[in-house]
Amino acid sequence: MNSESLLRSIREKSADTEFYLPLPAGYKPGATRYVVVFGTVMSGLGKGIFSSSLAKCLQDKGLTVAPIKLEGYLNIDSGTLSPYRHGEVFVLDDGTECDMDLGTYERALDQNVGRLNFVTSGQIFRRVLDRERTGGYLGRDVQMIPHVTGEVKNSLRELAVASRADVVFVEIGGTVGDVENAYIIEAMRQLAFEEGQRSVCFVALTYVMEPNILGEQKSKPAQLGIRRLMEMGIQPHIITCRAGNPVQQNVREKIALFSNVPPERVYSMHDCDSVYLIPDMLRGAGCDREVIEWLQLEERVDDAAERKAREQWMEYISRLRSVTRQVQIGITGKYTSVRDAYASIIKSFEHAGTALGCNVQLQWIETSELKPDEVAEALEGVHGIVVPGAFGTRGAEGKIACLHHARTTGLPVLGICYGFQMAVIEYARNVCGMEDANSTEIDSECRYPVISTLPEQRKIEKLGGTMRLGGQDANTRAGTLAREMFGKRVRLRFRHRYEVDPRYVEKLEAGGMVFSGQAVGEDIQNILELPRDVHPYYVGTQAHPELTSRPLRPHPLFLGLVDAAIRRAYPDYDTPLTYRPDGDEENDESEPARPEHQHTD
Ligand code: GLN
């Protein structure tokens, strides 16, 4: 029986039998294939990096790929998660606040994703409970199987319909054996049965230990992890082994023996110098070909597209390897002990540094306890700083002191979101004579609330999904650096509650601050800068440019900062920086900006 007739027969029966199979309108069985990646043994193996690299290999072959992350936690999204515990909250163009792995997919695939690409247990249960309250289950008792699992499968199929992708690429959050993702794994077992032979490819990521005391690789934890998956009714087709060193043949054979997977489909994914090398490592081992063959997608492969994609990627890698300069950039933050809180900023510097042939070394400068008279010493030796996003009051005065130092000593600066707001406060206090200037987030009673709540935010009481979120267009002002970087219009990504209070804009501009980017149709300042004859690079944005930087399309705001830092470190550096080599002919103010900062393809 093919998948279409199987699905039809289950559906026909589902009203009055044990089956329950919601299918989204327009779903074509067999049109989309699925790759599902499970993590075994332990977390922290780089499942997101592996999955996005494999997804990239498929995309390079000319296939359309729609990634989806299924998270076991009960939060509806990542909006209320602390970056201390979970790493940064990534924001998508449609405003979804999600896990940082979605950022890994957007960067690897150079593709925007949205709400449908991120599903949590919280969302699944909310849908099930809402449906139950409206009588949607026709008198039945609502059960984990088939109703909750049915909702999981439905979310994958919704993405298949909306994306019309060749492959929906599923990453299961957590590790096999967690209570919270057990029902998601069960849903994957059902999916494979319903979609039929060769429609779903199961990939197990596992870990091969090499304890120092033994000095040899041991496969037992890997075997047990995979056995656990098999006990849940999932037979992996491909096993990928994380390890410090290349996984030896005998170890791969042993894993093969215990898991019904031939040794040639047990791959080594050992540590390498750079995550950018992983797609080629997988390709070299034939892992991508194996997925294509298993899913019988050979006919959709475009060899010419693959050659071109590989060439571009290899060029990026060779640039990465041939950097000739080095700069130090300080990140003046408060979550400096948790690097994952700044994952996208770190990536953005890799992209910009690679484009400019420069190794950007990051220095973490904790601002929580930093006093104004300690700033000069703390920033000694850095060639530029980033003042990143934040919430609350802690570390604010330290950041303001860093900005003051940078502004008055010509040290290049990029202020991001909260950092942009702090730059406005510093300027108001020290240049425009508003001594008590502050943000109402920090001091609601201050005399000059130069940063205050967005009008639409005043009515909101709930947290979670209530900020100004996602992609918005901004216009740039003629004659500014922002115009040079972006052309007339640019799409930026946001996550904030506060903004520059419009009442103070005139006064700040009279004092010399240039607001060079404004939200389209709204009185919101999005970009600030100081003229180049006053400061080599003093720029801030209310947006989060780090969320839209891509390896082959570094974000201009980071390029500008790294370029300025190189000039500070190497005074005789004279290579001009061109932000948009092709000019801005097609970048017309009357049209919406393209989804990303790039205006030319
Ligand atoms: N806390 C500030 C606001 O809500 C800045 C937010 C941020 O940096 N993401 O506007």
mmCIF file of N, CA and C in Angstrom, residues 222-310:
data_model
loop_
_atom_site.group_PDB
_atom_site.id
_atom_site.type_symbol
_atom_site.label_atom_id
_atom_site.label_comp_id
_atom_site.label_asym_id
_atom_site.label_seq_id
_atom_site.Cartn_x
_atom_site.Cartn_y
_atom_site.Cartn_z
ATOM 1 N N ALA A 222 27.385 4.622 23.326
ATOM 2 C CA ALA A 222 26.724 4.814 22.027
ATOM 3 C C ALA A 222 25.756 3.669 21.751
ATOM 4 N N GLN A 223 26.220 2.438 21.998
ATOM 5 C CA GLN A 223 25.338 1.277 21.771
ATOM 6 C C GLN A 223 24.071 1.370 22.605
ATOM 7 N N LEU A 224 24.257 1.752 23.880
ATOM 8 C CA LEU A 224 23.091 1.810 24.769
ATOM 9 C C LEU A 224 22.126 2.907 24.339
ATOM 10 N N GLY A 225 22.692 4.023 23.931
ATOM 11 C CA GLY A 225 21.854 5.143 23.489
ATOM 12 C C GLY A 225 21.025 4.746 22.274
ATOM 13 N N ILE A 226 21.649 4.059 21.342
ATOM 14 C CA ILE A 226 20.927 3.672 20.122
ATOM 15 C C ILE A 226 19.924 2.566 20.436
ATOM 16 N N ARG A 227 20.310 1.683 21.338
ATOM 17 C CA ARG A 227 19.359 0.635 21.730
ATOM 18 C C ARG A 227 18.093 1.265 22.316
ATOM 19 N N ARG A 228 18.271 2.308 23.085
ATOM 20 C CA ARG A 228 17.131 3.000 23.689
ATOM 21 C C ARG A 228 16.184 3.518 22.592
ATOM 22 N N LEU A 229 16.786 4.045 21.544
ATOM 23 C CA LEU A 229 15.981 4.558 20.421
ATOM 24 C C LEU A 229 15.232 3.400 19.750
ATOM 25 N N MET A 230 15.935 2.283 19.587
ATOM 26 C CA MET A 230 15.309 1.120 18.938
ATOM 27 C C MET A 230 14.180 0.544 19.801
ATOM 28 N N GLU A 231 14.366 0.629 21.118
ATOM 29 C CA GLU A 231 13.285 0.162 21.998
ATOM 30 C C GLU A 231 12.025 0.983 21.801
ATOM 31 N N MET A 232 12.216 2.207 21.324
ATOM 32 C CA MET A 232 11.058 3.073 21.102
ATOM 33 C C MET A 232 10.484 2.885 19.699
ATOM 34 N N GLY A 233 10.975 1.879 19.013
ATOM 35 C CA GLY A 233 10.416 1.548 17.702
ATOM 36 C C GLY A 233 11.032 2.301 16.543
ATOM 37 N N ILE A 234 12.171 2.913 16.789
ATOM 38 C CA ILE A 234 12.825 3.680 15.716
ATOM 39 C C ILE A 234 14.109 2.960 15.306
ATOM 40 N N GLN A 235 14.167 2.557 14.066
ATOM 41 C CA GLN A 235 15.385 1.953 13.528
ATOM 42 C C GLN A 235 16.154 3.042 12.773
ATOM 43 N N PRO A 236 17.309 3.479 13.316
ATOM 44 C CA PRO A 236 18.032 4.523 12.567
ATOM 45 C C PRO A 236 18.546 3.991 11.231
ATOM 46 N N HIS A 237 18.623 4.873 10.250
ATOM 47 C CA HIS A 237 19.214 4.496 8.949
ATOM 48 C C HIS A 237 20.660 4.932 8.893
ATOM 49 N N ILE A 238 20.935 6.000 9.646
ATOM 50 C CA ILE A 238 22.279 6.562 9.647
ATOM 51 C C ILE A 238 22.658 6.854 11.089
ATOM 52 N N ILE A 239 23.914 6.547 11.434
ATOM 53 C CA ILE A 239 24.409 6.884 12.770
ATOM 54 C C ILE A 239 25.632 7.771 12.600
ATOM 55 N N THR A 240 25.642 8.871 13.314
ATOM 56 C CA THR A 240 26.801 9.755 13.249
ATOM 57 C C THR A 240 27.414 9.826 14.629
ATOM 58 N N CYS A 241 28.718 9.599 14.698
ATOM 59 C CA CYS A 241 29.391 9.532 15.990
ATOM 60 C C CYS A 241 30.188 10.798 16.244
ATOM 61 N N ARG A 242 29.829 11.523 17.289
ATOM 62 C CA ARG A 242 30.677 12.616 17.742
ATOM 63 C C ARG A 242 31.819 11.988 18.519
ATOM 64 N N ALA A 243 32.994 12.564 18.372
ATOM 65 C CA ALA A 243 34.163 12.039 19.089
ATOM 66 C C ALA A 243 35.272 13.073 19.010
ATOM 67 N N GLY A 244 36.237 12.926 19.910
ATOM 68 C CA GLY A 244 37.379 13.839 19.865
ATOM 69 C C GLY A 244 38.251 13.557 18.645
ATOM 70 N N ASN A 245 38.487 12.282 18.379
ATOM 71 C CA ASN A 245 39.339 11.864 17.254
ATOM 72 C C ASN A 245 38.513 11.053 16.265
ATOM 73 N N PRO A 246 39.014 10.883 15.033
ATOM 74 C CA PRO A 246 38.261 10.077 14.069
ATOM 75 C C PRO A 246 37.892 8.710 14.675
ATOM 76 N N VAL A 247 36.648 8.299 14.455
ATOM 77 C CA VAL A 247 36.176 7.054 15.077
ATOM 78 C C VAL A 247 36.734 5.865 14.289
ATOM 79 N N GLN A 248 37.370 4.949 15.012
ATOM 80 C CA GLN A 248 38.066 3.849 14.343
ATOM 81 C C GLN A 248 37.088 2.843 13.741
ATOM 82 N N GLN A 249 37.601 2.167 12.721
ATOM 83 C CA GLN A 249 36.787 1.190 11.991
ATOM 84 C C GLN A 249 36.163 0.148 12.924
ATOM 85 N N ASN A 250 36.981 -0.410 13.847
ATOM 86 C CA ASN A 250 36.433 -1.465 14.708
ATOM 87 C C ASN A 250 35.330 -0.947 15.621
ATOM 88 N N VAL A 251 35.440 0.316 16.015
ATOM 89 C CA VAL A 251 34.410 0.904 16.876
ATOM 90 C C VAL A 251 33.138 1.099 16.059
ATOM 91 N N ARG A 252 33.293 1.569 14.841
ATOM 92 C CA ARG A 252 32.114 1.758 13.976
ATOM 93 C C ARG A 252 31.456 0.405 13.701
ATOM 94 N N GLU A 253 32.294 -0.617 13.533
ATOM 95 C CA GLU A 253 31.733 -1.957 13.281
ATOM 96 C C GLU A 253 30.925 -2.451 14.480
ATOM 97 N N LYS A 254 31.460 -2.191 15.644
ATOM 98 C CA LYS A 254 30.775 -2.638 16.845
ATOM 99 C C LYS A 254 29.412 -1.944 16.978
ATOM 100 N N ILE A 255 29.406 -0.662 16.719
ATOM 101 C CA ILE A 255 28.138 0.078 16.794
ATOM 102 C C ILE A 255 27.177 -0.490 15.744
ATOM 103 N N ALA A 256 27.725 -0.784 14.546
ATOM 104 C CA ALA A 256 26.894 -1.333 13.467
ATOM 105 C C ALA A 256 26.258 -2.653 13.889
ATOM 106 N N LEU A 257 27.105 -3.490 14.505
ATOM 107 C CA LEU A 257 26.661 -4.823 14.907
ATOM 108 C C LEU A 257 25.456 -4.778 15.849
ATOM 109 N N PHE A 258 25.455 -3.777 16.720
ATOM 110 C CA PHE A 258 24.393 -3.717 17.733
ATOM 111 C C PHE A 258 23.176 -2.917 17.268
ATOM 112 N N SER A 259 23.236 -2.351 16.075
ATOM 113 C CA SER A 259 22.140 -1.443 15.723
ATOM 114 C C SER A 259 21.506 -1.716 14.364
ATOM 115 N N ASN A 260 21.858 -2.815 13.721
ATOM 116 C CA ASN A 260 21.300 -3.155 12.393
ATOM 117 C C ASN A 260 21.580 -2.082 11.342
ATOM 118 N N VAL A 261 22.673 -1.364 11.510
ATOM 119 C CA VAL A 261 23.039 -0.345 10.512
ATOM 120 C C VAL A 261 24.390 -0.766 9.942
ATOM 121 N N PRO A 262 24.518 -0.885 8.623
ATOM 122 C CA PRO A 262 25.819 -1.299 8.088
ATOM 123 C C PRO A 262 26.923 -0.307 8.425
ATOM 124 N N PRO A 263 28.176 -0.807 8.637
ATOM 125 C CA PRO A 263 29.255 0.089 9.092
ATOM 126 C C PRO A 263 29.462 1.286 8.162
ATOM 127 N N GLU A 264 29.169 1.108 6.856
ATOM 128 C CA GLU A 264 29.396 2.277 5.985
ATOM 129 C C GLU A 264 28.384 3.387 6.231
ATOM 130 N N ARG A 265 27.348 3.096 6.999
ATOM 131 C CA ARG A 265 26.419 4.174 7.355
ATOM 132 C C ARG A 265 26.604 4.636 8.804
ATOM 133 N N VAL A 266 27.725 4.238 9.393
ATOM 134 C CA VAL A 266 28.090 4.760 10.718
ATOM 135 C C VAL A 266 29.248 5.739 10.492
ATOM 136 N N TYR A 267 28.983 7.016 10.658
ATOM 137 C CA TYR A 267 29.950 8.053 10.289
ATOM 138 C C TYR A 267 30.654 8.631 11.506
ATOM 139 N N SER A 268 31.874 9.079 11.253
ATOM 140 C CA SER A 268 32.627 9.763 12.298
ATOM 141 C C SER A 268 32.441 11.263 12.124
ATOM 142 N N MET A 269 32.031 11.930 13.183
ATOM 143 C CA MET A 269 32.000 13.393 13.133
ATOM 144 C C MET A 269 32.848 13.899 14.291
ATOM 145 N N HIS A 270 34.153 13.800 14.064
ATOM 146 C CA HIS A 270 35.093 14.149 15.135
ATOM 147 C C HIS A 270 35.348 15.656 15.155
ATOM 148 N N ASP A 271 35.985 16.097 16.241
ATOM 149 C CA ASP A 271 36.272 17.525 16.395
ATOM 150 C C ASP A 271 37.083 18.027 15.209
ATOM 151 N N CYS A 272 36.791 19.227 14.766
ATOM 152 C CA CYS A 272 37.637 19.838 13.726
ATOM 153 C C CYS A 272 37.805 21.314 14.053
ATOM 154 N N ASP A 273 38.724 21.975 13.329
ATOM 155 C CA ASP A 273 39.100 23.363 13.695
ATOM 156 C C ASP A 273 37.933 24.329 13.635
ATOM 157 N N SER A 274 37.007 24.073 12.713
ATOM 158 C CA SER A 274 35.980 25.082 12.503
ATOM 159 C C SER A 274 34.660 24.408 12.144
ATOM 160 N N VAL A 275 33.574 24.947 12.670
ATOM 161 C CA VAL A 275 32.266 24.370 12.342
ATOM 162 C C VAL A 275 31.961 24.516 10.854
ATOM 163 N N TYR A 276 32.620 25.473 10.213
ATOM 164 C CA TYR A 276 32.352 25.685 8.785
ATOM 165 C C TYR A 276 32.885 24.522 7.932
ATOM 166 N N LEU A 277 33.728 23.681 8.545
ATOM 167 C CA LEU A 277 34.271 22.537 7.792
ATOM 168 C C LEU A 277 33.348 21.323 7.846
ATOM 169 N N ILE A 278 32.351 21.371 8.724
ATOM 170 C CA ILE A 278 31.528 20.171 8.931
ATOM 171 C C ILE A 278 30.728 19.757 7.682
ATOM 172 N N PRO A 279 30.101 20.712 6.970
ATOM 173 C CA PRO A 279 29.376 20.247 5.773
ATOM 174 C C PRO A 279 30.294 19.442 4.840
ATOM 175 N N ASP A 280 31.527 19.913 4.687
ATOM 176 C CA ASP A 280 32.414 19.180 3.782
ATOM 177 C C ASP A 280 32.870 17.848 4.353
ATOM 178 N N MET A 281 32.973 17.791 5.666
ATOM 179 C CA MET A 281 33.336 16.527 6.307
ATOM 180 C C MET A 281 32.213 15.500 6.054
ATOM 181 N N LEU A 282 30.981 15.934 6.185
ATOM 182 C CA LEU A 282 29.851 15.021 5.967
ATOM 183 C C LEU A 282 29.776 14.603 4.503
ATOM 184 N N ARG A 283 30.016 15.580 3.635
ATOM 185 C CA ARG A 283 29.961 15.299 2.206
ATOM 186 C C ARG A 283 31.070 14.324 1.820
ATOM 187 N N GLY A 284 32.257 14.592 2.348
ATOM 188 C CA GLY A 284 33.405 13.735 2.040
ATOM 189 C C GLY A 284 33.150 12.290 2.452
ATOM 190 N N ALA A 285 32.435 12.124 3.564
ATOM 191 C CA ALA A 285 32.162 10.764 4.043
ATOM 192 C C ALA A 285 30.969 10.138 3.325
ATOM 193 N N GLY A 286 30.247 10.934 2.566
ATOM 194 C CA GLY A 286 29.113 10.393 1.799
ATOM 195 C C GLY A 286 27.796 10.374 2.553
ATOM 196 N N CYS A 287 27.747 11.075 3.677
ATOM 197 C CA CYS A 287 26.548 11.055 4.516
ATOM 198 C C CYS A 287 25.341 11.673 3.775
ATOM 199 N N ASP A 288 25.589 12.766 3.066
ATOM 200 C CA ASP A 288 24.477 13.423 2.353
ATOM 201 C C ASP A 288 23.932 12.529 1.237
ATOM 202 N N ARG A 289 24.859 11.839 0.524
ATOM 203 C CA ARG A 289 24.430 10.933 -0.576
ATOM 204 C C ARG A 289 23.552 9.819 -0.036
ATOM 205 N N GLU A 290 23.947 9.333 1.132
ATOM 206 C CA GLU A 290 23.200 8.235 1.746
ATOM 207 C C GLU A 290 21.764 8.660 2.060
ATOM 208 N N VAL A 291 21.605 9.904 2.570
ATOM 209 C CA VAL A 291 20.264 10.417 2.874
ATOM 210 C C VAL A 291 19.449 10.509 1.583
ATOM 211 N N ILE A 292 20.071 11.055 0.546
ATOM 212 C CA ILE A 292 19.381 11.232 -0.749
ATOM 213 C C ILE A 292 18.959 9.868 -1.297
ATOM 214 N N GLU A 293 19.861 8.907 -1.222
ATOM 215 C CA GLU A 293 19.530 7.582 -1.756
ATOM 216 C C GLU A 293 18.417 6.932 -0.953
ATOM 217 N N TRP A 294 18.527 7.045 0.356
ATOM 218 C CA TRP A 294 17.502 6.429 1.201
ATOM 219 C C TRP A 294 16.112 7.002 0.873
ATOM 220 N N LEU A 295 16.089 8.311 0.671
ATOM 221 C CA LEU A 295 14.808 8.973 0.418
ATOM 222 C C LEU A 295 14.438 8.967 -1.069
ATOM 223 N N GLN A 296 15.277 8.351 -1.871
ATOM 224 C CA GLN A 296 15.052 8.258 -3.321
ATOM 225 C C GLN A 296 14.788 9.624 -3.939
ATOM 226 N N LEU A 297 15.701 10.535 -3.638
ATOM 227 C CA LEU A 297 15.549 11.900 -4.158
ATOM 228 C C LEU A 297 16.572 12.209 -5.256
ATOM 229 N N GLU A 298 17.236 11.177 -5.767
ATOM 230 C CA GLU A 298 18.321 11.407 -6.726
ATOM 231 C C GLU A 298 17.888 12.292 -7.888
ATOM 232 N N GLU A 299 16.655 12.114 -8.315
ATOM 233 C CA GLU A 299 16.222 12.863 -9.501
ATOM 234 C C GLU A 299 16.107 14.361 -9.255
ATOM 235 N N ARG A 300 15.958 14.733 -7.992
ATOM 236 C CA ARG A 300 15.806 16.167 -7.718
ATOM 237 C C ARG A 300 17.162 16.855 -7.494
ATOM 238 N N VAL A 301 18.246 16.087 -7.532
ATOM 239 C CA VAL A 301 19.564 16.676 -7.263
ATOM 240 C C VAL A 301 20.054 17.457 -8.484
ATOM 241 N N ASP A 302 20.585 18.657 -8.199
ATOM 242 C CA ASP A 302 21.104 19.513 -9.268
ATOM 243 C C ASP A 302 22.622 19.643 -9.068
ATOM 244 N N ASP A 303 23.384 18.903 -9.889
ATOM 245 C CA ASP A 303 24.844 18.857 -9.691
ATOM 246 C C ASP A 303 25.506 20.212 -9.894
ATOM 247 N N ALA A 304 24.999 20.953 -10.884
ATOM 248 C CA ALA A 304 25.622 22.257 -11.160
ATOM 249 C C ALA A 304 25.426 23.188 -9.961
ATOM 250 N N ALA A 305 24.224 23.149 -9.383
ATOM 251 C CA ALA A 305 23.958 23.999 -8.207
ATOM 252 C C ALA A 305 24.893 23.613 -7.070
ATOM 253 N N GLU A 306 25.129 22.325 -6.930
ATOM 254 C CA GLU A 306 25.997 21.881 -5.849
ATOM 255 C C GLU A 306 27.432 22.368 -6.055
ATOM 256 N N ARG A 307 27.892 22.281 -7.290
ATOM 257 C CA ARG A 307 29.264 22.742 -7.560
ATOM 258 C C ARG A 307 29.419 24.213 -7.185
ATOM 259 N N LYS A 308 28.432 25.001 -7.580
ATOM 260 C CA LYS A 308 28.511 26.444 -7.322
ATOM 261 C C LYS A 308 28.462 26.724 -5.803
ATOM 262 N N ALA A 309 27.540 26.059 -5.127
ATOM 263 C CA ALA A 309 27.411 26.279 -3.679
ATOM 264 C C ALA A 309 28.690 25.886 -2.955
ATOM 265 N N ARG A 310 29.278 24.786 -3.393
ATOM 266 C CA ARG A 310 30.516 24.324 -2.741
ATOM 267 C C ARG A 310 31.656 25.287 -2.979
#
